[in-house]
PDB file of C-alpha atoms in Angstrom:
ATOM      1  CA  MET A   1    -122.633 -76.783 142.747  1.00 90.00           C
ATOM      2  CA  ASP A   2    -120.362 -74.538 140.565  1.00 92.00           C
ATOM      3  CA  PHE A   3    -118.847 -76.239 137.535  1.00 91.00           C
ATOM      4  CA  ARG A   4    -115.815 -74.142 137.922  1.00 95.00           C
ATOM      5  CA  GLU A   5    -115.043 -75.662 141.221  1.00 97.00           C
ATOM      6  CA  LEU A   6    -115.159 -79.172 139.586  1.00 98.00           C
ATOM      7  CA  VAL A   7    -112.719 -78.150 136.967  1.00 97.00           C
ATOM      8  CA  LYS A   8    -110.366 -76.659 139.678  1.00 98.00           C
ATOM      9  CA  VAL A   9    -110.226 -80.014 141.539  1.00 98.00           C
ATOM     10  CA  GLY A  10    -109.664 -82.022 138.159  1.00 97.00           C
ATOM     11  CA  ALA A  11    -113.235 -83.679 138.415  1.00 98.00           C
ATOM     12  CA  HIS A  12    -113.408 -83.457 134.460  1.00 98.00           C
ATOM     13  CA  PHE A  13    -110.500 -85.698 133.817  1.00 98.00           C
ATOM     14  CA  GLY A  14    -111.569 -89.270 132.897  1.00 98.00           C
ATOM     15  CA  HIS A  15    -109.691 -92.385 131.766  1.00 98.00           C
ATOM     16  CA  VAL A  16    -107.740 -92.939 128.453  1.00 97.00           C
ATOM     17  CA  LYS A  17    -109.959 -93.638 125.487  1.00 96.00           C
ATOM     18  CA  ALA A  18    -109.405 -97.310 125.513  1.00 97.00           C
ATOM     19  CA  ARG A  19    -111.110 -97.617 128.878  1.00 97.00           C
ATOM     20  CA  LEU A  20    -114.239 -95.837 127.970  1.00 97.00           C
ATOM     21  CA  ASN A  21    -117.465 -97.544 128.835  1.00 98.00           C
ATOM     22  CA  PRO A  22    -119.828 -96.675 125.919  1.00 98.00           C
ATOM     23  CA  LYS A  23    -122.694 -96.152 128.307  1.00 98.00           C
ATOM     24  CA  MET A  24    -120.699 -93.067 129.674  1.00 98.00           C
ATOM     25  CA  GLN A  25    -120.589 -91.387 126.212  1.00 98.00           C
ATOM     26  CA  PRO A  26    -123.460 -89.089 126.988  1.00 98.00           C
ATOM     27  CA  TYR A  27    -121.363 -87.447 129.688  1.00 98.00           C
ATOM     28  CA  ILE A  28    -118.305 -86.788 127.620  1.00 98.00           C
ATOM     29  CA  TRP A  29    -117.310 -83.383 126.598  1.00 97.00           C
ATOM     30  CA  GLY A  30    -114.257 -84.278 124.496  1.00 97.00           C
ATOM     31  CA  ILE A  31    -110.769 -85.652 124.219  1.00 97.00           C
ATOM     32  CA  LYS A  32    -107.347 -84.239 125.092  1.00 96.00           C
ATOM     33  CA  ASN A  33    -103.970 -86.003 124.997  1.00 96.00           C
ATOM     34  CA  ASN A  34    -105.870 -89.402 124.517  1.00 97.00           C
ATOM     35  CA  VAL A  35    -107.940 -88.789 127.779  1.00 98.00           C
ATOM     36  CA  HIS A  36    -111.637 -88.434 127.994  1.00 98.00           C
ATOM     37  CA  LEU A  37    -112.856 -85.124 129.437  1.00 98.00           C
ATOM     38  CA  ILE A  38    -116.149 -85.118 131.342  1.00 98.00           C
ATOM     39  CA  ASP A  39    -118.821 -82.581 130.832  1.00 98.00           C
ATOM     40  CA  VAL A  40    -118.746 -80.861 134.181  1.00 98.00           C
ATOM     41  CA  SER A  41    -121.896 -78.759 133.339  1.00 97.00           C
ATOM     42  CA  LYS A  42    -123.705 -82.017 133.485  1.00 98.00           C
ATOM     43  CA  THR A  43    -121.733 -83.223 136.596  1.00 98.00           C
ATOM     44  CA  ALA A  44    -123.003 -80.143 138.394  1.00 98.00           C
ATOM     45  CA  PHE A  45    -126.545 -80.464 137.426  1.00 98.00           C
ATOM     46  CA  LEU A  46    -126.670 -84.169 138.326  1.00 98.00           C
ATOM     47  CA  ALA A  47    -124.915 -83.493 141.488  1.00 98.00           C
ATOM     48  CA  GLN A  48    -127.603 -81.021 142.422  1.00 98.00           C
ATOM     49  CA  ARG A  49    -130.348 -83.621 141.569  1.00 99.00           C
ATOM     50  CA  ALA A  50    -128.724 -86.155 143.820  1.00 99.00           C
ATOM     51  CA  ALA A  51    -128.170 -83.830 146.603  1.00 99.00           C
ATOM     52  CA  LYS A  52    -131.967 -82.937 146.537  1.00 98.00           C
ATOM     53  CA  PHE A  53    -132.788 -86.668 146.668  1.00 99.00           C
ATOM     54  CA  LEU A  54    -130.444 -87.265 149.668  1.00 99.00           C
ATOM     55  CA  GLU A  55    -131.877 -84.271 151.468  1.00 98.00           C
ATOM     56  CA  GLU A  56    -135.408 -85.681 151.111  1.00 98.00           C
ATOM     57  CA  THR A  57    -134.188 -89.134 152.103  1.00 98.00           C
ATOM     58  CA  ALA A  58    -132.442 -87.915 155.170  1.00 98.00           C
ATOM     59  CA  ALA A  59    -135.565 -85.803 156.113  1.00 97.00           C
ATOM     60  CA  SER A  60    -137.488 -88.985 155.895  1.00 96.00           C
ATOM     61  CA  GLY A  61    -135.400 -90.551 158.682  1.00 95.00           C
ATOM     62  CA  LYS A  62    -134.183 -93.338 156.615  1.00 96.00           C
ATOM     63  CA  PRO A  63    -130.453 -94.160 156.905  1.00 97.00           C
ATOM     64  CA  ILE A  64    -128.060 -93.593 153.913  1.00 98.00           C
ATOM     65  CA  LEU A  65    -125.175 -95.971 153.550  1.00 98.00           C
ATOM     66  CA  PHE A  66    -121.830 -94.513 152.298  1.00 99.00           C
ATOM     67  CA  VAL A  67    -119.705 -96.940 150.448  1.00 99.00           C
ATOM     68  CA  GLY A  68    -116.033 -96.441 149.117  1.00 98.00           C
ATOM     69  CA  THR A  69    -113.154 -98.891 149.652  1.00 98.00           C
ATOM     70  CA  LYS A  70    -110.599 -97.571 147.224  1.00 98.00           C
ATOM     71  CA  LYS A  71    -107.577 -95.785 148.747  1.00 97.00           C
ATOM     72  CA  ALA A  72    -108.724 -92.343 147.474  1.00 97.00           C
ATOM     73  CA  ALA A  73    -112.048 -92.599 149.097  1.00 98.00           C
ATOM     74  CA  LYS A  74    -111.993 -94.716 152.196  1.00 97.00           C
ATOM     75  CA  GLU A  75    -110.807 -91.965 154.646  1.00 98.00           C
ATOM     76  CA  LEU A  76    -113.269 -89.497 153.095  1.00 98.00           C
ATOM     77  CA  ILE A  77    -116.017 -92.019 153.395  1.00 98.00           C
ATOM     78  CA  PHE A  78    -115.247 -92.672 157.093  1.00 98.00           C
ATOM     79  CA  SER A  79    -114.917 -88.994 158.156  1.00 98.00           C
ATOM     80  CA  ILE A  80    -118.134 -87.864 156.204  1.00 98.00           C
ATOM     81  CA  ALA A  81    -120.230 -90.856 157.250  1.00 98.00           C
ATOM     82  CA  THR A  82    -119.267 -90.612 160.981  1.00 97.00           C
ATOM     83  CA  SER A  83    -119.831 -86.858 160.961  1.00 98.00           C
ATOM     84  CA  LEU A  84    -123.305 -87.479 159.689  1.00 98.00           C
ATOM     85  CA  ASP A  85    -123.913 -90.526 162.143  1.00 97.00           C
ATOM     86  CA  MET A  86    -124.536 -92.699 159.038  1.00 98.00           C
ATOM     87  CA  PRO A  87    -123.389 -96.271 158.308  1.00 97.00           C
ATOM     88  CA  TYR A  88    -120.457 -96.812 156.064  1.00 98.00           C
ATOM     89  CA  VAL A  89    -118.219 -99.443 154.407  1.00 98.00           C
ATOM     90  CA  ASN A  90    -114.624 -98.384 153.552  1.00 97.00           C
ATOM     91  CA  HIS A  91    -112.599-101.596 154.071  1.00 94.00           C
ATOM     92  CA  ARG A  92    -114.234-104.027 151.815  1.00 92.00           C
ATOM     93  CA  TRP A  93    -117.774-104.892 150.723  1.00 95.00           C
ATOM     94  CA  ILE A  94    -118.920-108.216 152.363  1.00 91.00           C
ATOM     95  CA  GLY A  95    -120.809-110.154 149.863  1.00 92.00           C
ATOM     96  CA  GLY A  96    -124.422-110.400 151.156  1.00 91.00           C
ATOM     97  CA  THR A  97    -124.471-107.156 153.160  1.00 94.00           C
ATOM     98  CA  ILE A  98    -127.737-106.376 151.592  1.00 94.00           C
ATOM     99  CA  SER A  99    -128.817-109.588 150.046  1.00 91.00           C
ATOM    100  CA  ASN A 100    -128.111-111.758 153.103  1.00 86.00           C
ATOM    101  CA  ASN A 101    -127.942-109.255 155.842  1.00 83.00           C
ATOM    102  CA  SER A 102    -128.858-111.870 158.631  1.00 82.00           C
ATOM    103  CA  GLN A 103    -125.357-113.273 158.441  1.00 82.00           C
ATOM    104  CA  VAL A 104    -123.769-109.790 158.644  1.00 87.00           C
ATOM    105  CA  LYS A 105    -125.892-109.112 161.642  1.00 87.00           C
ATOM    106  CA  LYS A 106    -124.391-112.240 163.167  1.00 89.00           C
ATOM    107  CA  SER A 107    -120.915-110.765 162.601  1.00 88.00           C
ATOM    108  CA  VAL A 108    -122.027-107.341 164.115  1.00 90.00           C
ATOM    109  CA  THR A 109    -123.492-109.174 167.065  1.00 90.00           C
ATOM    110  CA  LYS A 110    -120.257-111.097 167.726  1.00 91.00           C
ATOM    111  CA  LEU A 111    -118.276-107.776 167.410  1.00 92.00           C
ATOM    112  CA  LEU A 112    -120.504-106.074 170.081  1.00 90.00           C
ATOM    113  CA  HIS A 113    -120.287-109.201 172.329  1.00 89.00           C
ATOM    114  CA  LEU A 114    -116.427-109.298 172.183  1.00 89.00           C
ATOM    115  CA  GLU A 115    -116.081-105.754 172.808  1.00 88.00           C
ATOM    116  CA  ASP A 116    -118.220-106.114 175.709  1.00 88.00           C
ATOM    117  CA  VAL A 117    -116.086-108.919 176.888  1.00 85.00           C
ATOM    118  CA  LEU A 118    -112.931-106.876 176.546  1.00 87.00           C
ATOM    119  CA  GLU A 119    -114.553-103.949 178.466  1.00 86.00           C
ATOM    120  CA  ARG A 120    -115.696-106.143 181.267  1.00 84.00           C
ATOM    121  CA  THR A 121    -112.472-107.968 181.686  1.00 81.00           C
ATOM    122  CA  GLU A 122    -110.691-104.721 182.474  1.00 77.00           C
ATOM    123  CA  LYS A 123    -112.519-104.736 185.701  1.00 75.00           C
ATOM    124  CA  PHE A 124    -113.138-108.418 186.255  1.00 75.00           C
ATOM    125  CA  PRO A 125    -110.184-110.545 184.803  1.00 79.00           C
ATOM    126  CA  LEU A 126    -111.910-113.561 183.084  1.00 78.00           C
ATOM    127  CA  TYR A 127    -109.509-114.651 180.573  1.00 84.00           C
ATOM    128  CA  THR A 128    -105.722-115.005 180.128  1.00 83.00           C
ATOM    129  CA  LYS A 129    -103.634-112.309 178.327  1.00 84.00           C
ATOM    130  CA  LYS A 130    -103.167-114.768 175.429  1.00 88.00           C
ATOM    131  CA  GLU A 131    -106.986-115.326 175.165  1.00 88.00           C
ATOM    132  CA  LEU A 132    -107.529-111.590 175.353  1.00 86.00           C
ATOM    133  CA  ASN A 133    -104.933-110.982 172.613  1.00 89.00           C
ATOM    134  CA  VAL A 134    -106.874-113.400 170.374  1.00 91.00           C
ATOM    135  CA  PHE A 135    -110.234-111.609 171.190  1.00 90.00           C
ATOM    136  CA  GLY A 136    -108.615-108.245 170.381  1.00 89.00           C
ATOM    137  CA  LYS A 137    -107.363-109.346 166.962  1.00 93.00           C
ATOM    138  CA  ILE A 138    -110.851-110.693 166.157  1.00 92.00           C
ATOM    139  CA  VAL A 139    -112.396-107.398 167.174  1.00 92.00           C
ATOM    140  CA  ASP A 140    -109.941-105.396 165.049  1.00 92.00           C
ATOM    141  CA  ARG A 141    -110.783-107.634 161.875  1.00 93.00           C
ATOM    142  CA  LEU A 142    -114.480-107.354 162.537  1.00 91.00           C
ATOM    143  CA  ASN A 143    -114.220-103.614 162.985  1.00 89.00           C
ATOM    144  CA  LYS A 144    -112.626-103.352 159.678  1.00 91.00           C
ATOM    145  CA  ASN A 145    -115.263-105.355 158.021  1.00 90.00           C
ATOM    146  CA  VAL A 146    -118.585-104.552 159.852  1.00 92.00           C
ATOM    147  CA  GLY A 147    -117.676-101.763 162.171  1.00 93.00           C
ATOM    148  CA  GLY A 148    -119.074 -99.078 160.087  1.00 95.00           C
ATOM    149  CA  ILE A 149    -122.417-100.915 159.807  1.00 95.00           C
ATOM    150  CA  ARG A 150    -122.800-101.835 163.381  1.00 91.00           C
ATOM    151  CA  ASN A 151    -125.829 -99.486 163.673  1.00 87.00           C
ATOM    152  CA  LEU A 152    -127.257-100.154 160.182  1.00 88.00           C
ATOM    153  CA  ARG A 153    -130.927 -99.861 160.220  1.00 88.00           C
ATOM    154  CA  TRP A 154    -133.518-101.163 157.631  1.00 89.00           C
ATOM    155  CA  PRO A 155    -135.014-100.200 155.406  1.00 93.00           C
ATOM    156  CA  LEU A 156    -132.148 -98.333 153.756  1.00 95.00           C
ATOM    157  CA  GLY A 157    -133.221 -95.079 152.272  1.00 98.00           C
ATOM    158  CA  ALA A 158    -130.105 -94.998 149.780  1.00 98.00           C
ATOM    159  CA  ILE A 159    -126.640 -95.809 149.041  1.00 99.00           C
ATOM    160  CA  VAL A 160    -123.852 -93.235 148.138  1.00 99.00           C
ATOM    161  CA  LEU A 161    -120.820 -94.838 146.487  1.00 98.00           C
ATOM    162  CA  VAL A 162    -117.481 -93.983 144.880  1.00 99.00           C
ATOM    163  CA  ASP A 163    -116.504 -95.737 141.746  1.00 98.00           C
ATOM    164  CA  ALA A 164    -119.183 -98.070 140.059  1.00 98.00           C
ATOM    165  CA  VAL A 165    -116.432-100.272 139.059  1.00 98.00           C
ATOM    166  CA  LYS A 166    -114.704-101.010 142.404  1.00 98.00           C
ATOM    167  CA  GLU A 167    -118.061-101.175 144.128  1.00 98.00           C
ATOM    168  CA  PHE A 168    -119.958-103.283 141.625  1.00 97.00           C
ATOM    169  CA  SER A 169    -120.860-105.967 144.095  1.00 97.00           C
ATOM    170  CA  ALA A 170    -122.602-103.271 146.384  1.00 97.00           C
ATOM    171  CA  LEU A 171    -124.205-101.734 143.286  1.00 98.00           C
ATOM    172  CA  LYS A 172    -125.622-105.061 142.088  1.00 97.00           C
ATOM    173  CA  GLU A 173    -127.007-106.014 145.536  1.00 97.00           C
ATOM    174  CA  ALA A 174    -128.414-102.413 146.019  1.00 98.00           C
ATOM    175  CA  SER A 175    -130.207-102.724 142.572  1.00 97.00           C
ATOM    176  CA  ALA A 176    -131.537-106.064 143.119  1.00 96.00           C
ATOM    177  CA  ALA A 177    -133.088-104.916 146.564  1.00 96.00           C
ATOM    178  CA  GLY A 178    -134.561-101.685 144.987  1.00 97.00           C
ATOM    179  CA  ILE A 179    -132.304 -99.315 146.978  1.00 98.00           C
ATOM    180  CA  PRO A 180    -131.620 -96.052 145.288  1.00 98.00           C
ATOM    181  CA  VAL A 181    -127.961 -95.566 144.425  1.00 99.00           C
ATOM    182  CA  VAL A 182    -126.252 -92.136 144.166  1.00 99.00           C
ATOM    183  CA  GLY A 183    -122.697 -92.828 142.583  1.00 99.00           C
ATOM    184  CA  ILE A 184    -119.773 -91.086 141.328  1.00 99.00           C
ATOM    185  CA  VAL A 185    -119.023 -92.702 138.167  1.00 99.00           C
ATOM    186  CA  ASP A 186    -115.774 -92.194 135.949  1.00 99.00           C
ATOM    187  CA  THR A 187    -115.588 -92.789 132.254  1.00 98.00           C
ATOM    188  CA  ASN A 188    -114.671 -96.446 132.730  1.00 98.00           C
ATOM    189  CA  GLY A 189    -117.874 -97.186 134.719  1.00 98.00           C
ATOM    190  CA  ASP A 190    -121.234 -98.532 133.911  1.00 97.00           C
ATOM    191  CA  PRO A 191    -123.996 -96.067 135.112  1.00 98.00           C
ATOM    192  CA  SER A 192    -126.889 -98.420 134.137  1.00 97.00           C
ATOM    193  CA  LEU A 193    -127.425 -99.464 137.600  1.00 96.00           C
ATOM    194  CA  VAL A 194    -126.934 -96.103 139.212  1.00 98.00           C
ATOM    195  CA  ASN A 195    -130.195 -94.342 139.926  1.00 98.00           C
ATOM    196  CA  TYR A 196    -128.371 -90.848 140.472  1.00 99.00           C
ATOM    197  CA  VAL A 197    -125.208 -90.745 138.275  1.00 99.00           C
ATOM    198  CA  ILE A 198    -122.567 -88.108 139.078  1.00 99.00           C
ATOM    199  CA  PRO A 199    -120.165 -88.320 136.230  1.00 99.00           C
ATOM    200  CA  ALA A 200    -116.743 -87.330 137.615  1.00 99.00           C
ATOM    201  CA  ASN A 201    -112.960 -88.301 138.229  1.00 98.00           C
ATOM    202  CA  ASP A 202    -113.329 -90.939 140.907  1.00 98.00           C
ATOM    203  CA  ASP A 203    -109.553 -91.374 141.401  1.00 98.00           C
ATOM    204  CA  SER A 204    -108.793 -87.872 142.530  1.00 98.00           C
ATOM    205  CA  VAL A 205    -109.043 -87.269 146.281  1.00 98.00           C
ATOM    206  CA  ARG A 206    -109.838 -83.593 145.725  1.00 98.00           C
ATOM    207  CA  SER A 207    -112.655 -84.404 143.131  1.00 99.00           C
ATOM    208  CA  ILE A 208    -114.221 -87.159 145.432  1.00 99.00           C
ATOM    209  CA  LYS A 209    -113.971 -84.747 148.534  1.00 99.00           C
ATOM    210  CA  LEU A 210    -115.787 -81.824 146.588  1.00 99.00           C
ATOM    211  CA  ILE A 211    -118.644 -84.011 145.627  1.00 99.00           C
ATOM    212  CA  LEU A 212    -119.077 -85.878 148.896  1.00 99.00           C
ATOM    213  CA  ASP A 213    -118.836 -82.735 150.794  1.00 99.00           C
ATOM    214  CA  TYR A 214    -121.590 -81.199 148.746  1.00 99.00           C
ATOM    215  CA  LEU A 215    -123.746 -84.345 149.156  1.00 99.00           C
ATOM    216  CA  ALA A 216    -123.032 -84.374 152.896  1.00 99.00           C
ATOM    217  CA  ALA A 217    -124.273 -80.798 153.253  1.00 98.00           C
ATOM    218  CA  ALA A 218    -127.615 -81.923 151.696  1.00 98.00           C
ATOM    219  CA  VAL A 219    -127.821 -84.884 154.028  1.00 98.00           C
ATOM    220  CA  GLU A 220    -127.111 -82.666 157.036  1.00 98.00           C
ATOM    221  CA  LYS A 221    -129.701 -80.156 155.971  1.00 98.00           C
ATOM    222  CA  GLY A 222    -132.384 -83.053 155.621  1.00 98.00           C
ATOM    223  CA  LYS A 223    -131.547 -84.333 158.968  1.00 96.00           C
ATOM    224  CA  LYS A 224    -132.267 -80.939 160.528  1.00 93.00           C
ATOM    225  CA  ALA A 225    -135.666 -80.645 158.728  1.00 87.00           C
ATOM    226  CA  PRO A 226    -138.647 -80.439 161.020  1.00 80.00           C
ATOM    227  CA  ALA A 227    -140.208 -83.678 159.503  1.00 66.00           C
ATOM    228  CA  ALA A 228    -137.117 -85.617 160.016  1.00 57.00           C
ATOM    229  CA  LYS A 229    -137.585 -88.603 162.264  1.00 55.00           C
ATOM    230  CA  LYS A 230    -134.971 -89.530 164.793  1.00 50.00           C
ATOM    231  CA  ILE A 231    -133.057 -92.707 164.406  1.00 47.00           C
ATOM    232  CA  ASP A 232    -132.251 -94.754 167.558  1.00 42.00           C
ATOM    233  CA  ALA A 233    -129.010 -96.421 166.590  1.00 40.00           C
ATOM    234  CA  ASN A 234    -129.347 -98.674 169.713  1.00 38.00           C
ATOM    235  CA  VAL A 235    -132.058-100.641 168.176  1.00 41.00           C
ATOM    236  CA  ALA A 236    -130.232-101.254 164.875  1.00 47.00           C
ATOM    237  CA  VAL A 237    -128.766-104.658 166.043  1.00 44.00           C
ATOM    238  CA  ASN A 238    -130.317-107.256 168.421  1.00 42.00           C
ATOM    239  CA  LYS A 239    -127.743-106.188 171.037  1.00 40.00           C
ATOM    240  CA  PRO A 240    -127.859-108.410 174.216  1.00 39.00           C
ATOM    241  CA  LYS A 241    -129.230-106.997 177.306  1.00 42.00           C
ATOM    242  CA  GLU A 242    -127.093-106.413 180.437  1.00 38.00           C
ATOM    243  CA  LYS A 243    -128.030-109.694 182.156  1.00 36.00           C
ATOM    244  CA  GLU A 244    -127.797-111.650 178.854  1.00 38.00           C
ATOM    245  CA  LEU A 245    -124.327-110.371 178.336  1.00 37.00           C
ATOM    246  CA  VAL A 246    -123.184-111.598 181.819  1.00 36.00           C
ATOM    247  CA  VAL A 247    -124.446-115.041 180.902  1.00 30.00           C
ATOM    248  CA  GLU A 248    -122.886-115.024 177.490  1.00 38.00           C
ATOM    249  CA  VAL A 249    -119.436-114.046 178.927  1.00 35.00           C
ATOM    250  CA  GLU A 250    -119.644-116.915 181.528  1.00 36.00           C
ATOM    251  CA  GLU A 251    -120.634-119.396 178.835  1.00 38.00           C
ATOM    252  CA  VAL A 252    -118.418-118.538 175.973  1.00 39.00           C
ATOM    253  CA  GLU A 253    -116.155-121.301 174.694  1.00 41.00           C
ATOM    254  CA  ILE A 254    -112.571-120.104 174.041  1.00 35.00           C
ATOM    255  CA  PRO A 255    -111.806-122.543 171.242  1.00 34.00           C
ATOM    256  CA  VAL A 256    -115.058-121.744 169.231  1.00 36.00           C
ATOM    257  CA  VAL A 257    -114.532-117.919 169.540  1.00 37.00           C
ATOM    258  CA  ALA A 258    -110.858-118.071 168.807  1.00 35.00           C
ATOM    259  CA  SER A 259    -111.307-120.092 165.678  1.00 34.00           C
ATOM    260  CA  PHE A 260    -113.777-117.591 164.296  1.00 36.00           C
ATOM    261  CA  THR A 261    -112.169-115.622 161.360  1.00 41.00           C
ATOM    262  CA  ASP A 262    -113.413-112.936 158.884  1.00 45.00           C
ATOM    263  CA  GLU A 263    -111.316-112.484 155.761  1.00 46.00           C
ATOM    264  CA  ASP A 264    -109.561-109.121 155.402  1.00 51.00           C
TER     265      ASP A 264
END
């Protein structure tokens, strides 16, 4: 990564002095107009180090979870993760996604089940339009919350996140579980829980895109390595078999399903 490209996209702009996290001091180059400037030579070096790690992780066949729920990052996270066929979270981090993943798996299974119900109903009407409308709203809500991790496999090889402050819950869970984290950390963030710190402006779309594209290229290279193991996404969740789905559709109780909610 060329540090001049980082300067061009404004990756060197941090926050105002008052918002500095003292732990980010080693990555600061100076101050201009009361704003901390990040040392992009360190950013470039550390991004290369992180990219090498992600390449090796992808080559091992382990999944890499991309996390970024802030406005400047969510669309980039979606497009990059889907292009790599990797799991992602870009709406909001559900507490327990890592520490209590059995509960998250239940939500994913419910999502898959309701999607199957809606698909089958197109051919064989089983519910009223009102009931189907309720199902549709639940599916939309679940897709926002867990749609990106429907094919999440364990163990996770790494997590790539944007903004250590915004994604502190994800960072804390990953750290507790011993999952390596690659993180874009601005001058207001705490880098202590991030294994591969990339100090950079995490509020600029251009800055985030440049760094994520660079990391994504490394992941893609790793996936194509001869030693890379193929990941079968279909075994990520205990997806019901064909016959089981038919039984579940017949036995589903409308009041119970309709009352199920996941917070936005």
